[in-house]
Coordinates of C-alpha atoms in Angstrom, one line a residue:
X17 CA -4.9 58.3 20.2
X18 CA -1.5 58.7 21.5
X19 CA -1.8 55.6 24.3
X20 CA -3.2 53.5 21.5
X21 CA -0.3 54.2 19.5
X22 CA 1.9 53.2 22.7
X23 CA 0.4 49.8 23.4
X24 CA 0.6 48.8 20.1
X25 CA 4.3 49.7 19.7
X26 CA 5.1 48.0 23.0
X27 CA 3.1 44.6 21.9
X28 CA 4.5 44.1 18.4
X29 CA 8.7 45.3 18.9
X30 CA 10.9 42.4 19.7
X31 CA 12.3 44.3 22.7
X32 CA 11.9 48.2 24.1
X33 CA 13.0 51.2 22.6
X34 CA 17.0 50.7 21.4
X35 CA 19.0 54.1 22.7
X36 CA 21.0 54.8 20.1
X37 CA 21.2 54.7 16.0
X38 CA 18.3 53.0 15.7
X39 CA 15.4 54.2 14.0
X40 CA 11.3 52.3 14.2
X41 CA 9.4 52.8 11.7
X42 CA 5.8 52.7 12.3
X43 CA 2.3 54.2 11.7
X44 CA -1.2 54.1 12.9
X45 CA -2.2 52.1 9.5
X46 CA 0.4 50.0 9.5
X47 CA -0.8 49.0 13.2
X48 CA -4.4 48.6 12.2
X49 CA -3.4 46.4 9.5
X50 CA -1.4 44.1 11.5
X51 CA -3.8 44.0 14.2
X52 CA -6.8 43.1 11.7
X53 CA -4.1 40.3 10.3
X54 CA -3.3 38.7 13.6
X55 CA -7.2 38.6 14.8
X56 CA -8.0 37.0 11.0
X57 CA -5.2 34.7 12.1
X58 CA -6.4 34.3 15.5
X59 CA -10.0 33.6 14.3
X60 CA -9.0 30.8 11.7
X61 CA -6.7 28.9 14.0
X62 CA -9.8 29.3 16.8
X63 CA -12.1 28.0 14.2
X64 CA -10.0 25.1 13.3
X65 CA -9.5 24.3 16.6
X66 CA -13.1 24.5 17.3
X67 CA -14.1 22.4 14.7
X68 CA -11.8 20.0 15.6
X69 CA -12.9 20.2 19.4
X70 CA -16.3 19.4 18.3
X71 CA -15.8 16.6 16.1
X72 CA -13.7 15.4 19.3
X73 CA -17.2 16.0 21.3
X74 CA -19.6 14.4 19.4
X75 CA -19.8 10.6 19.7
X76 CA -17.8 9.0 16.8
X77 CA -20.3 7.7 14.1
X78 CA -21.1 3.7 14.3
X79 CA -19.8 1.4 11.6
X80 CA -23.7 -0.2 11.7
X81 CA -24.5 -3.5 10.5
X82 CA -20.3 -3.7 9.6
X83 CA -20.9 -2.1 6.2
X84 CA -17.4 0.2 6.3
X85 CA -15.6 -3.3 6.8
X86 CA -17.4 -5.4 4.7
X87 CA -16.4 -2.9 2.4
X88 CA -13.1 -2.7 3.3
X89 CA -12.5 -6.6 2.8
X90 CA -13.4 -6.1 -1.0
X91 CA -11.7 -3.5 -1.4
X92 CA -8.9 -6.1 -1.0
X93 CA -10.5 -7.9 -3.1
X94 CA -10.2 -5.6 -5.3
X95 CA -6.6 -5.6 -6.0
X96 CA -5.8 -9.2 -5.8
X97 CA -9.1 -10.0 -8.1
X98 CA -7.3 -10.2 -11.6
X99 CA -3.9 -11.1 -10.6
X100 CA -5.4 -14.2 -9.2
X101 CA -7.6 -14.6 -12.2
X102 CA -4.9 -14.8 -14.7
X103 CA -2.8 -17.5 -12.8
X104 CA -5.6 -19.7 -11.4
X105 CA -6.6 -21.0 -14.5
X106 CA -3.0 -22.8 -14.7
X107 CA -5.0 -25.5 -16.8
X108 CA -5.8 -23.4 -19.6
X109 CA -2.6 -22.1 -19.8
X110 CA -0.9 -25.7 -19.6
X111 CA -3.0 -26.0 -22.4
X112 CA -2.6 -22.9 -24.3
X113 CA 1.2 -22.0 -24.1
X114 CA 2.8 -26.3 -23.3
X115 CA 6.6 -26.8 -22.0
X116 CA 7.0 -22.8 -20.7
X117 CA 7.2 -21.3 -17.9
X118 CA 4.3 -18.7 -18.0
X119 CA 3.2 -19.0 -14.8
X120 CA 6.9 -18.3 -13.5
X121 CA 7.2 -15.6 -15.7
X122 CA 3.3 -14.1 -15.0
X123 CA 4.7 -13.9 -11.6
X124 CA 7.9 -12.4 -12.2
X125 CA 6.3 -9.9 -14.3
X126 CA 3.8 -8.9 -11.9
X127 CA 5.9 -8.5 -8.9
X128 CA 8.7 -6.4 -10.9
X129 CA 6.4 -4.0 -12.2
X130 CA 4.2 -4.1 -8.5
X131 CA 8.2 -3.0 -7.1
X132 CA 8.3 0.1 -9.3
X133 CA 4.6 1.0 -9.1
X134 CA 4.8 1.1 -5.3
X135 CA 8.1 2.8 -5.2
X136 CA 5.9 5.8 -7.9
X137 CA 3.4 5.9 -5.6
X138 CA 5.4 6.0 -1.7
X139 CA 6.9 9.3 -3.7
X140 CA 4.1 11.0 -4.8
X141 CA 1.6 10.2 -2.0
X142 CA 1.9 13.8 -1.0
X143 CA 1.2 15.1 -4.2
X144 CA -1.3 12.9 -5.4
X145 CA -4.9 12.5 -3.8
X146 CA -5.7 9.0 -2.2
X147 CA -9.0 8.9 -4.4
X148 CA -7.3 9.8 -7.6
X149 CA -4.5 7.0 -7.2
X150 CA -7.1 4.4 -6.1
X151 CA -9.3 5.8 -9.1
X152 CA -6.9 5.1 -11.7
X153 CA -5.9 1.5 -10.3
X154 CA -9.2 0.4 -10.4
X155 CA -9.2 1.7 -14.5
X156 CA -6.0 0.1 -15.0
X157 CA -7.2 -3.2 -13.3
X158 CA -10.7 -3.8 -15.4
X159 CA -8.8 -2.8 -18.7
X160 CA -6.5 -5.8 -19.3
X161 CA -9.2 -8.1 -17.8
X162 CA -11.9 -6.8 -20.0
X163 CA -9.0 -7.2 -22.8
X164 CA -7.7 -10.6 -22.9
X165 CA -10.9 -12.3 -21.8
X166 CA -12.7 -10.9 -24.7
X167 CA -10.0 -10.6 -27.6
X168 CA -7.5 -13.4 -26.2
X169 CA -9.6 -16.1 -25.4
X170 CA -12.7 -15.7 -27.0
X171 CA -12.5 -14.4 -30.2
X172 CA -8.7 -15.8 -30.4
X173 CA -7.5 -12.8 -32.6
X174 CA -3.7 -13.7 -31.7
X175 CA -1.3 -16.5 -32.4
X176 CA 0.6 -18.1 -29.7
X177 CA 3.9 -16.1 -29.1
X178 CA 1.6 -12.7 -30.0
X179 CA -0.7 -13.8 -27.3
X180 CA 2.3 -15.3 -24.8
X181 CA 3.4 -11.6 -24.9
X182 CA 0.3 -10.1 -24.9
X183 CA -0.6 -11.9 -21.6
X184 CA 2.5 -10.8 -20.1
X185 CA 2.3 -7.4 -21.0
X186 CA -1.6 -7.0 -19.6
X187 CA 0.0 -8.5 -16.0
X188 CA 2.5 -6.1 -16.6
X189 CA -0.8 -3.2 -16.5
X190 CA -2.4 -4.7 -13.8
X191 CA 0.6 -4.6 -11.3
X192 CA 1.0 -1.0 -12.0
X193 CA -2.9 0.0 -11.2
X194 CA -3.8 -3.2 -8.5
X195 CA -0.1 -2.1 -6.7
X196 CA -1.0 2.0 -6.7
X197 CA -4.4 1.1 -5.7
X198 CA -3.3 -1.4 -3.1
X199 CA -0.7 0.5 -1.6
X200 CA -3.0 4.0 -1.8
X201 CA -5.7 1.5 0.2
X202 CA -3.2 0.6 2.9
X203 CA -2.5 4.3 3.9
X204 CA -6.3 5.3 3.5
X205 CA -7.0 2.9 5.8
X206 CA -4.3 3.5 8.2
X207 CA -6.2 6.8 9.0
X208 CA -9.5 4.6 9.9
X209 CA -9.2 2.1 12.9
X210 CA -6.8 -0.5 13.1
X211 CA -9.4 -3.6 12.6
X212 CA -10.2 -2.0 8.9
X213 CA -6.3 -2.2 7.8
X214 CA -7.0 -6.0 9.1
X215 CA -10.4 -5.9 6.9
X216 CA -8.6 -4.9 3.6
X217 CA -6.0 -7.9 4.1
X218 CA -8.4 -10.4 4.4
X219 CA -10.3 -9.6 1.5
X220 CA -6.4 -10.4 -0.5
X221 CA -7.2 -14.0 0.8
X222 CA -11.3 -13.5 0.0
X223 CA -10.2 -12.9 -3.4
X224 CA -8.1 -16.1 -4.2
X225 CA -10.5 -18.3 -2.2
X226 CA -13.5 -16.6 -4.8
X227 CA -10.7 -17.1 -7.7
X228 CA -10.6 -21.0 -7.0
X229 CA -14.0 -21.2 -6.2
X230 CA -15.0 -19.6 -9.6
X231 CA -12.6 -21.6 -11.3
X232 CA -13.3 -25.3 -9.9
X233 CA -17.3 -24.3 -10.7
X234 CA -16.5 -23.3 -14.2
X235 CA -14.6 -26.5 -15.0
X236 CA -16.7 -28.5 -13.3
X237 CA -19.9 -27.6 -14.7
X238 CA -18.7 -26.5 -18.7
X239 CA -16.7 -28.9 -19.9
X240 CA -15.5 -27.1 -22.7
X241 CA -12.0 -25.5 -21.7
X242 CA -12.4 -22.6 -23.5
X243 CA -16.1 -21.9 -22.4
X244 CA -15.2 -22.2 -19.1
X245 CA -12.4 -19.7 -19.2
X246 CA -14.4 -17.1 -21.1
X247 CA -17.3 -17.2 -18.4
X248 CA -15.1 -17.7 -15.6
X249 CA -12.7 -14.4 -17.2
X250 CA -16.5 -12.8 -17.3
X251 CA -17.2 -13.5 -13.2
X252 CA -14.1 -11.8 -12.5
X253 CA -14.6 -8.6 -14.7
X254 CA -18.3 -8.5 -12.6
X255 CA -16.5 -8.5 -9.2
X256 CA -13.8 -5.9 -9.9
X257 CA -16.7 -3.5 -11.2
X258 CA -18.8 -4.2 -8.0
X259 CA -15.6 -3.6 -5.7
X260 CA -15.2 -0.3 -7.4
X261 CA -18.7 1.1 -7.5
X262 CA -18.8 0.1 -3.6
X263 CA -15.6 2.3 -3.5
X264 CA -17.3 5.3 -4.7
X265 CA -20.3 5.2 -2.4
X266 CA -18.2 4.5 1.1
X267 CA -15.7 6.8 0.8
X268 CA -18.4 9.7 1.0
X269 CA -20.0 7.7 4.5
X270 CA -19.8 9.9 7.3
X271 CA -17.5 7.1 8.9
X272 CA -14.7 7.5 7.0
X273 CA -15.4 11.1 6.3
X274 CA -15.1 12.0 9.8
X275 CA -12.1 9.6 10.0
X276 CA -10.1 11.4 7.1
X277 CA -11.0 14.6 7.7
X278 CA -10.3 14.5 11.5
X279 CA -6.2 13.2 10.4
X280 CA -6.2 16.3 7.7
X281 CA -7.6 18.6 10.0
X282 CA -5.3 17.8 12.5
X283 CA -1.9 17.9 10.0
X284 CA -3.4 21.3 8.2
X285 CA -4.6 23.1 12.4
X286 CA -0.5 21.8 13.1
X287 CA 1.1 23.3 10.3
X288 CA -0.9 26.5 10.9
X289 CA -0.1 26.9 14.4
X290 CA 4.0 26.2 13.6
X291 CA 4.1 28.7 11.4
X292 CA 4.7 32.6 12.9
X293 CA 1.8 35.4 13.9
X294 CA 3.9 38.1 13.8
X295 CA 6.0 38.8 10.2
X296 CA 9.2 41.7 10.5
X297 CA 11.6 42.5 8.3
X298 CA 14.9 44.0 9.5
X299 CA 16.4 46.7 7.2
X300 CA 19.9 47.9 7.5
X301 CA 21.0 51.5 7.8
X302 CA 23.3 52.1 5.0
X303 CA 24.7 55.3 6.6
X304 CA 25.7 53.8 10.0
X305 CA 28.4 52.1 10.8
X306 CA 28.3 48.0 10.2
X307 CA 30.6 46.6 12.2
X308 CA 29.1 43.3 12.9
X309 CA 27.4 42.5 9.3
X310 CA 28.0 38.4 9.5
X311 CA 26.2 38.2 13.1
X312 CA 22.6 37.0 13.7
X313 CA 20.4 36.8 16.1
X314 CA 18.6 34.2 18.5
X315 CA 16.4 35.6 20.2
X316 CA 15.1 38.8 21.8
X317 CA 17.8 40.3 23.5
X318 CA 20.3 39.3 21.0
X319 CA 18.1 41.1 18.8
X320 CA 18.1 44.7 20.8
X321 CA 21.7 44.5 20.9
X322 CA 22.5 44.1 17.5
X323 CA 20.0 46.5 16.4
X324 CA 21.6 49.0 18.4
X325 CA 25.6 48.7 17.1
X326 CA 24.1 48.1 13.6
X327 CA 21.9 50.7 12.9
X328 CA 19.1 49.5 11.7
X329 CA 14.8 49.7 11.6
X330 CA 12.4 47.0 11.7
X331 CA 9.3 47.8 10.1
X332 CA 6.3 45.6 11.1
X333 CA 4.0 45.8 8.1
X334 CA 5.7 43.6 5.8
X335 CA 3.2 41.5 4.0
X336 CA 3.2 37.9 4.2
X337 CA 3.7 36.1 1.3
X338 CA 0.7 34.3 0.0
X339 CA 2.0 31.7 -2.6
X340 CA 3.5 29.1 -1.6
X341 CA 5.1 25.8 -2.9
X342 CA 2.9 22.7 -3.0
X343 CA 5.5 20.2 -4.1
X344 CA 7.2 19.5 -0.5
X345 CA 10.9 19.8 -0.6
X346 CA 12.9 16.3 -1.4
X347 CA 15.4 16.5 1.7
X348 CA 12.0 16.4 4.1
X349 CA 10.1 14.0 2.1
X350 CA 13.1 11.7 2.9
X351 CA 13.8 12.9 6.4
X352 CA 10.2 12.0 7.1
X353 CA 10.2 8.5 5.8
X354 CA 13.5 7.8 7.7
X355 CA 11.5 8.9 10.7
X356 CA 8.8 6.0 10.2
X357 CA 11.5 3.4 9.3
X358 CA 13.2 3.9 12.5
X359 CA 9.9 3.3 14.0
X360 CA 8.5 0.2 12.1
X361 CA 11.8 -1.5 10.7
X362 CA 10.9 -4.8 12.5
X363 CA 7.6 -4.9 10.7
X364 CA 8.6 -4.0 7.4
X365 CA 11.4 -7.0 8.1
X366 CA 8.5 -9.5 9.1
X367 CA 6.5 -8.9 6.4
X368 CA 9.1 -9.1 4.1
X369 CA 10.2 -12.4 4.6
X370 CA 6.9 -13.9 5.4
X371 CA 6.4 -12.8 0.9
X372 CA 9.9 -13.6 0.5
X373 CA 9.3 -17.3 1.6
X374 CA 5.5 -17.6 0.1
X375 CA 6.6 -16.2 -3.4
X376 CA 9.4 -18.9 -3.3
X377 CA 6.7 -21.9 -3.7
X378 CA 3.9 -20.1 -4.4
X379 CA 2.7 -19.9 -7.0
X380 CA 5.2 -21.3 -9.3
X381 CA 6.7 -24.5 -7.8
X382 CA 3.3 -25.0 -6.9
X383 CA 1.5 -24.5 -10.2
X384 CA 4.2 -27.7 -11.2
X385 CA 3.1 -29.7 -8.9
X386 CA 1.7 -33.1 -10.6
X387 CA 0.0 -36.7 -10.2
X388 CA -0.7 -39.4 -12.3
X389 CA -4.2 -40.0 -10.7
X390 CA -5.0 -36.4 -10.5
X391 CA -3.7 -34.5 -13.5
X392 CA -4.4 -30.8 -13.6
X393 CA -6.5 -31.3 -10.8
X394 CA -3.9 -30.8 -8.3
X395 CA -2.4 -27.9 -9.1
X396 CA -6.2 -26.3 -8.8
X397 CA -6.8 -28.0 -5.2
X398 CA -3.5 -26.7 -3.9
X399 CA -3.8 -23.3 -5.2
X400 CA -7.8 -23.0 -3.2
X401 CA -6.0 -25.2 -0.1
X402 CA -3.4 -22.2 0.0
X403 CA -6.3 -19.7 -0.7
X404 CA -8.9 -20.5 1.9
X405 CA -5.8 -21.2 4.4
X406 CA -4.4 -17.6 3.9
X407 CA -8.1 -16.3 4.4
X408 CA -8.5 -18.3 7.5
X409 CA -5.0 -16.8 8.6
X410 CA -5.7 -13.4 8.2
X411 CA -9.6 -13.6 10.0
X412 CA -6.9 -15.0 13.3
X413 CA -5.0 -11.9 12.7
X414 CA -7.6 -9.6 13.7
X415 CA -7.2 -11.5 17.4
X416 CA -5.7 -8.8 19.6
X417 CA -2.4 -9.8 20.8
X418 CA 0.7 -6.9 21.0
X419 CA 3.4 -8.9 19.1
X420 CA 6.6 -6.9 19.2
X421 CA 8.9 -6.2 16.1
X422 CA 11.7 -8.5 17.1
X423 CA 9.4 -11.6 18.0
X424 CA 7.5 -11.3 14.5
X425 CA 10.7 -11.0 12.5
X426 CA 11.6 -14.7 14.2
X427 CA 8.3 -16.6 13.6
X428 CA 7.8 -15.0 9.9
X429 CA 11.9 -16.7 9.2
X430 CA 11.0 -20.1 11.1
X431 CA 8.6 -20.7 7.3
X432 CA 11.9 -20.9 5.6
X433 CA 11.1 -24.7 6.5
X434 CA 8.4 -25.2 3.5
X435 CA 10.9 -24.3 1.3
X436 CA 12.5 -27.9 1.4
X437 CA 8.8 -29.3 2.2
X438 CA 7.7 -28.2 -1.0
X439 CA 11.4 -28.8 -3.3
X440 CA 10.5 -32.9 -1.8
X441 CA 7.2 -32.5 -3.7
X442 CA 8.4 -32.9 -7.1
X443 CA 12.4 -34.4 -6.5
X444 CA 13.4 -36.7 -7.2
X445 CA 11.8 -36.7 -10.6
X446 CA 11.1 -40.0 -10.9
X447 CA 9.8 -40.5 -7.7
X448 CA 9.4 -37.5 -5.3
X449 CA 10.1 -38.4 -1.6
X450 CA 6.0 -36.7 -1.1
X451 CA 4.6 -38.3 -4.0
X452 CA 0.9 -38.2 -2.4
X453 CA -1.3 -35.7 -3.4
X454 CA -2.0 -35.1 0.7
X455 CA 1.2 -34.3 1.2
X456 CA 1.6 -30.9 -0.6
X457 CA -2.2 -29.8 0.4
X458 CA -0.8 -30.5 3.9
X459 CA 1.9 -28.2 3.3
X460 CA -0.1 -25.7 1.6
X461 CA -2.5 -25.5 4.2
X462 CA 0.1 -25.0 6.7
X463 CA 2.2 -22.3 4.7
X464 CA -1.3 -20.4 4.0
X465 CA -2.0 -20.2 7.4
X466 CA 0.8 -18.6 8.7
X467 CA 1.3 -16.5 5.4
X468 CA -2.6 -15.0 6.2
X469 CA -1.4 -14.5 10.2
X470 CA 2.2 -13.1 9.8
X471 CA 1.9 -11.1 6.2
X472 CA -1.5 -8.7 8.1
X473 CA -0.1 -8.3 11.9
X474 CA 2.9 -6.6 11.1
X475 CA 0.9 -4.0 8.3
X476 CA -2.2 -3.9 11.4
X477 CA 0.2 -2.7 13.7
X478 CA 2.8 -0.7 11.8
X479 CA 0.4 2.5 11.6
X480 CA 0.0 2.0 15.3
X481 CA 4.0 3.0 16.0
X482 CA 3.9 6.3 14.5
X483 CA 1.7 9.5 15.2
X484 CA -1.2 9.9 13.3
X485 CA 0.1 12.5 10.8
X486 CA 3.0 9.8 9.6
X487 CA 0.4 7.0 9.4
X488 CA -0.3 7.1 5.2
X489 CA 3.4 7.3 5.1
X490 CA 3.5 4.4 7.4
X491 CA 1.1 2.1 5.2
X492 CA 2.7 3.1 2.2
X493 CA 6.0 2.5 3.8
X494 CA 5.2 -1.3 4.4
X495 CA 3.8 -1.5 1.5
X496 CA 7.2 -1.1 -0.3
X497 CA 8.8 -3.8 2.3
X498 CA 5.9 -6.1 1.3
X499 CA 6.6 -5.6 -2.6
X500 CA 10.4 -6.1 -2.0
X501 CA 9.4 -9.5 -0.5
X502 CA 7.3 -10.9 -3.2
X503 CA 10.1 -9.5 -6.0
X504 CA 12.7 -11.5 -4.1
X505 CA 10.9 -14.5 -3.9
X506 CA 9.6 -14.1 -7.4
X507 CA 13.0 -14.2 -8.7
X508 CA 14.6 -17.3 -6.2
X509 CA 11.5 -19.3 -7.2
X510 CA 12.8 -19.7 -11.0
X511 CA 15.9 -21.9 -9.4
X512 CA 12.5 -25.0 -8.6
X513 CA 11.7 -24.4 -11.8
X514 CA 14.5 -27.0 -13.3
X515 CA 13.4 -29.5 -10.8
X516 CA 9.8 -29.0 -11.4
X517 CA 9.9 -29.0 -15.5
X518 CA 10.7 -33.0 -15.8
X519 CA 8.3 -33.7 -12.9
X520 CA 6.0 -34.9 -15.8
X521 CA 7.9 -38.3 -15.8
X522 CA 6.8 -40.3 -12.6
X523 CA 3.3 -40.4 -14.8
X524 CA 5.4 -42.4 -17.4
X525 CA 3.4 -45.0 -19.3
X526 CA 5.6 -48.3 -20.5
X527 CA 4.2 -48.7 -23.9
X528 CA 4.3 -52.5 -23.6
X529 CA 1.3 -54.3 -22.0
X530 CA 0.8 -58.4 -21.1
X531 CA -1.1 -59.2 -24.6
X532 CA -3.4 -61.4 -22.8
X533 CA -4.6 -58.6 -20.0
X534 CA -6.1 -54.8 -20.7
X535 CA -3.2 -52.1 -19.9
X536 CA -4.9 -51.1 -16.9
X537 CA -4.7 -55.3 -15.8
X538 CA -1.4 -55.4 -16.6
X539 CA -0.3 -52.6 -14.8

């Protein structure tokens, strides 16, 4: 027994024997004990690294038939859905709420509340499961729709100014659950591959081009305004359900399984391995002599010496403590998003001006936009120009080309130039300098384009600058920049609204006609 008792005293001590005042404490249970706790230790770690060696060993599981993308793309449909379906149909609220600026404020509304709901969810995405948030966005997205379709504009319970407010107040809901469910969707996917991050942002363009399609169909084929509305409010309800049962089935796929749990596995095996196999605790004699008291130790050496003038014992049997703190400590949580914006600041920069620019015209100064010949009409075509543009933009983005920080940052502030574009659109007044309907579809097809292109290349390859452990953080992280954008440019855009509000005069009338001709001879 005695050279078993030797080789464990000489594996576990720090250094060898301290001459002196020094006393070790140790025991043939207390020995057994540790040994049984470092092979329990030993084994776990060996089984997680085994089990992620052979996950690593098997071949990775197929996205057949493109099901995890096509899923993907409506997820993003998913979160743009019923924003888009309360300020496509402009006409109805022309109609409904006359000489205000409800689409300005819609917007407004929605991108403040988006700001704060993001802001919630980058803090708490380490204490809050990526289902659970993406759970209760989808609930907060389908109540207001289900709301105000069926109580606001079918049964018409509410007068104008109750239902003004009501309307604002449901965006208001929507922004918190679509923006937690968006910006819980970008960091899901960040842990999947990159083309799938590229997948989610083009179903935010699939869901305005379906938004205008619906919309034009519906006011095409019921020519009752209100009808039209109701069953076009009904569509949209329909989708977001269908986006959210899809949810629920692909997240338990063995493709993103394996995905997810490969990223977890790999953060839990590292924080395992960082964390020490062998627990002491030093304890001081109180009859010796302290000379040093304030003095600590490095490493081994430093430790024997130290022991030795202190008088002290070490015992090796201390237990090791087994609760611990789930809430992660606020200095780390920050130190750790500093990390990723030193790595991705050039992104979050690109796609913040690319919103910044877009949420100046669009879709406020846009929503304005008038013609004698045309009416409401144009407003409508513009919007599903922009929308099938910024689709078409996004499908180029999934084109592999390495753009660096710096060189996106340039092209994303080069589309300041639509700004002006689209001011010349309705000023002058009285006659605008692009008084042709072509000319702001032009534009809008232009600005969707590049808005599609430069708002998904920087979020595809932010996740790619940082390790994968930091690459939730990461989509989250851009996620914010992209919000801080849109509320930006949600705010500036109110300064078109004085130039757009009297744009309704170039379709001016003169009330006196030739009596001999019809009005429209005389004209």
């Amino acid at each position: 027994m005695q050279p078993a008792k030797k080789n464990c005293y000489r594996e576990h001590t720090p250094s060898l024997t301290p001459e002196g005042n020094v006393v070790m404490s140790f025991s043939f249970d207390s020995c057994q004990l540790e040994e049984e706790e470092l092979q329990a230790r030993a084994g776990h770690q060996a089984q997680g690294v085994l089990t992620l060696m052979e996950q690593d060993g098997n071949p990775e599981p197929m996205d057949r038939y493109h099901g995890i993308y096509f899923a993907m793309l409506l997820a993003g449909v998913g979160f743009l859905l019923p924003y888009n379906s309360f300020i496509t149909d402009v006409d109805y609220l022309h109609h409904k709420f006359p000489d205000t600026s409800i689409v300005f404020d819609m917007s407004l509304t929605y991108i403040l509340v988006a700001l704060a709901a993001v802001i919630l969810n980058n803090a708490m995405v380490e204490l809050l499961t990526t289902h659970m948030r993406i759970t209760v966005g989808y609930l907060l997205a389908l109540g207001p729709l289900i709301f105000i379709g069926i109580c606001d504009i079918w049964l018409d319970l509410f007068t104008v100014k109750q239902s003004y407010a009501i309307n604002l107040f449901a965006v208001g809901v929507v922004a918190f659950g679509c923006t937690v469910q968006q910006s819980s969707f970008y960091g899901y996917t960040g842990m999947l591959p990159k083309r799938y991050t590229q997948g989610v942002m083009t179903g935010e363009s699939t869901a305005g081009v379906i938004i205008s399609l619906s919309r034009i169909f519906t006011k095409l084929l019921l020519p009752d305004e209100k009808e039209s509305t109701v069953i076009f409010f009904l569509i949209s309800i329909s989708l977001e359900l269908m986006c959210f049962v899809l949810h629920l089935l692909v997240r338990r796929t063995r493709f993103v399984q394996y995905y997810t749990n490969k990223s977890l596995l790999k953060n839990s095996l590292m924080r395992s391995l960082s964390e020490p196999s062998i627990h002491y605790k030093v304890h001081h004699n109180t009859y010796a002599e302290d000379e040093n008291r304030g003095t600590t130790t490095e490493n081994s050496m430093e430790l024997q010496s130290d022991l030795t003038t202190r008088g002290t014992y070490v015992r090796f049997d201390v237990p090791v403590p087994k609760i611990k703190s789930c809430w992660p400590n606020f200095r780390d949580m920050m130190f750790h998003r500093y990390l990723v914006f030193q790595l991705i600041w050039a992104y979050m920069m690109s796609i913040s001006v690319t919103y910044f620019i877009t949420l100046c015209l669009f879709p406020g100064l846009v929503s304005e936009i008038r013609n004698c010949t045309m009416g409401e009409w144009l407003p409508i075509l513009i919007m599903a120009v922009f929308n099938l543009s910024d689709f078409v933009g996004k499908i180029l983005a999934a084109l592999p080309y390495d753009w660096r920080g710096i060189n996106l940052l340039i092209c994303s502030s080069m589309r300041v130039a639509f700004i002006p574009l689209f001011v010349m659109c309705v000023y002058p007044s009285e006659k605008p300098t692009f008084s042709h309907p072509a000319w702001p579809c032009i534009f809008s097809l232009l600005m969707g384009i590049t808005n599609g292109y430069f708002g998904s290349v920087p979020m595809i390859l932010a996740s790619g600058q940082v390790v994968r452990e930091q690459q939730e953080l990461a989509g989250n992280t851009m996620t914010v920049s992209y919000m801080t954008g849109l509320t930006l440019g949600s705010a500036v855009s109110y300064f078109a609204y004085s130039l757009a509000s009297t744009s309704k005069s170039i379709c001016f009338i003169p009330p006196i006609y030739n009596s001999s001709l019809p009005p429209e001879v005389s004209m």
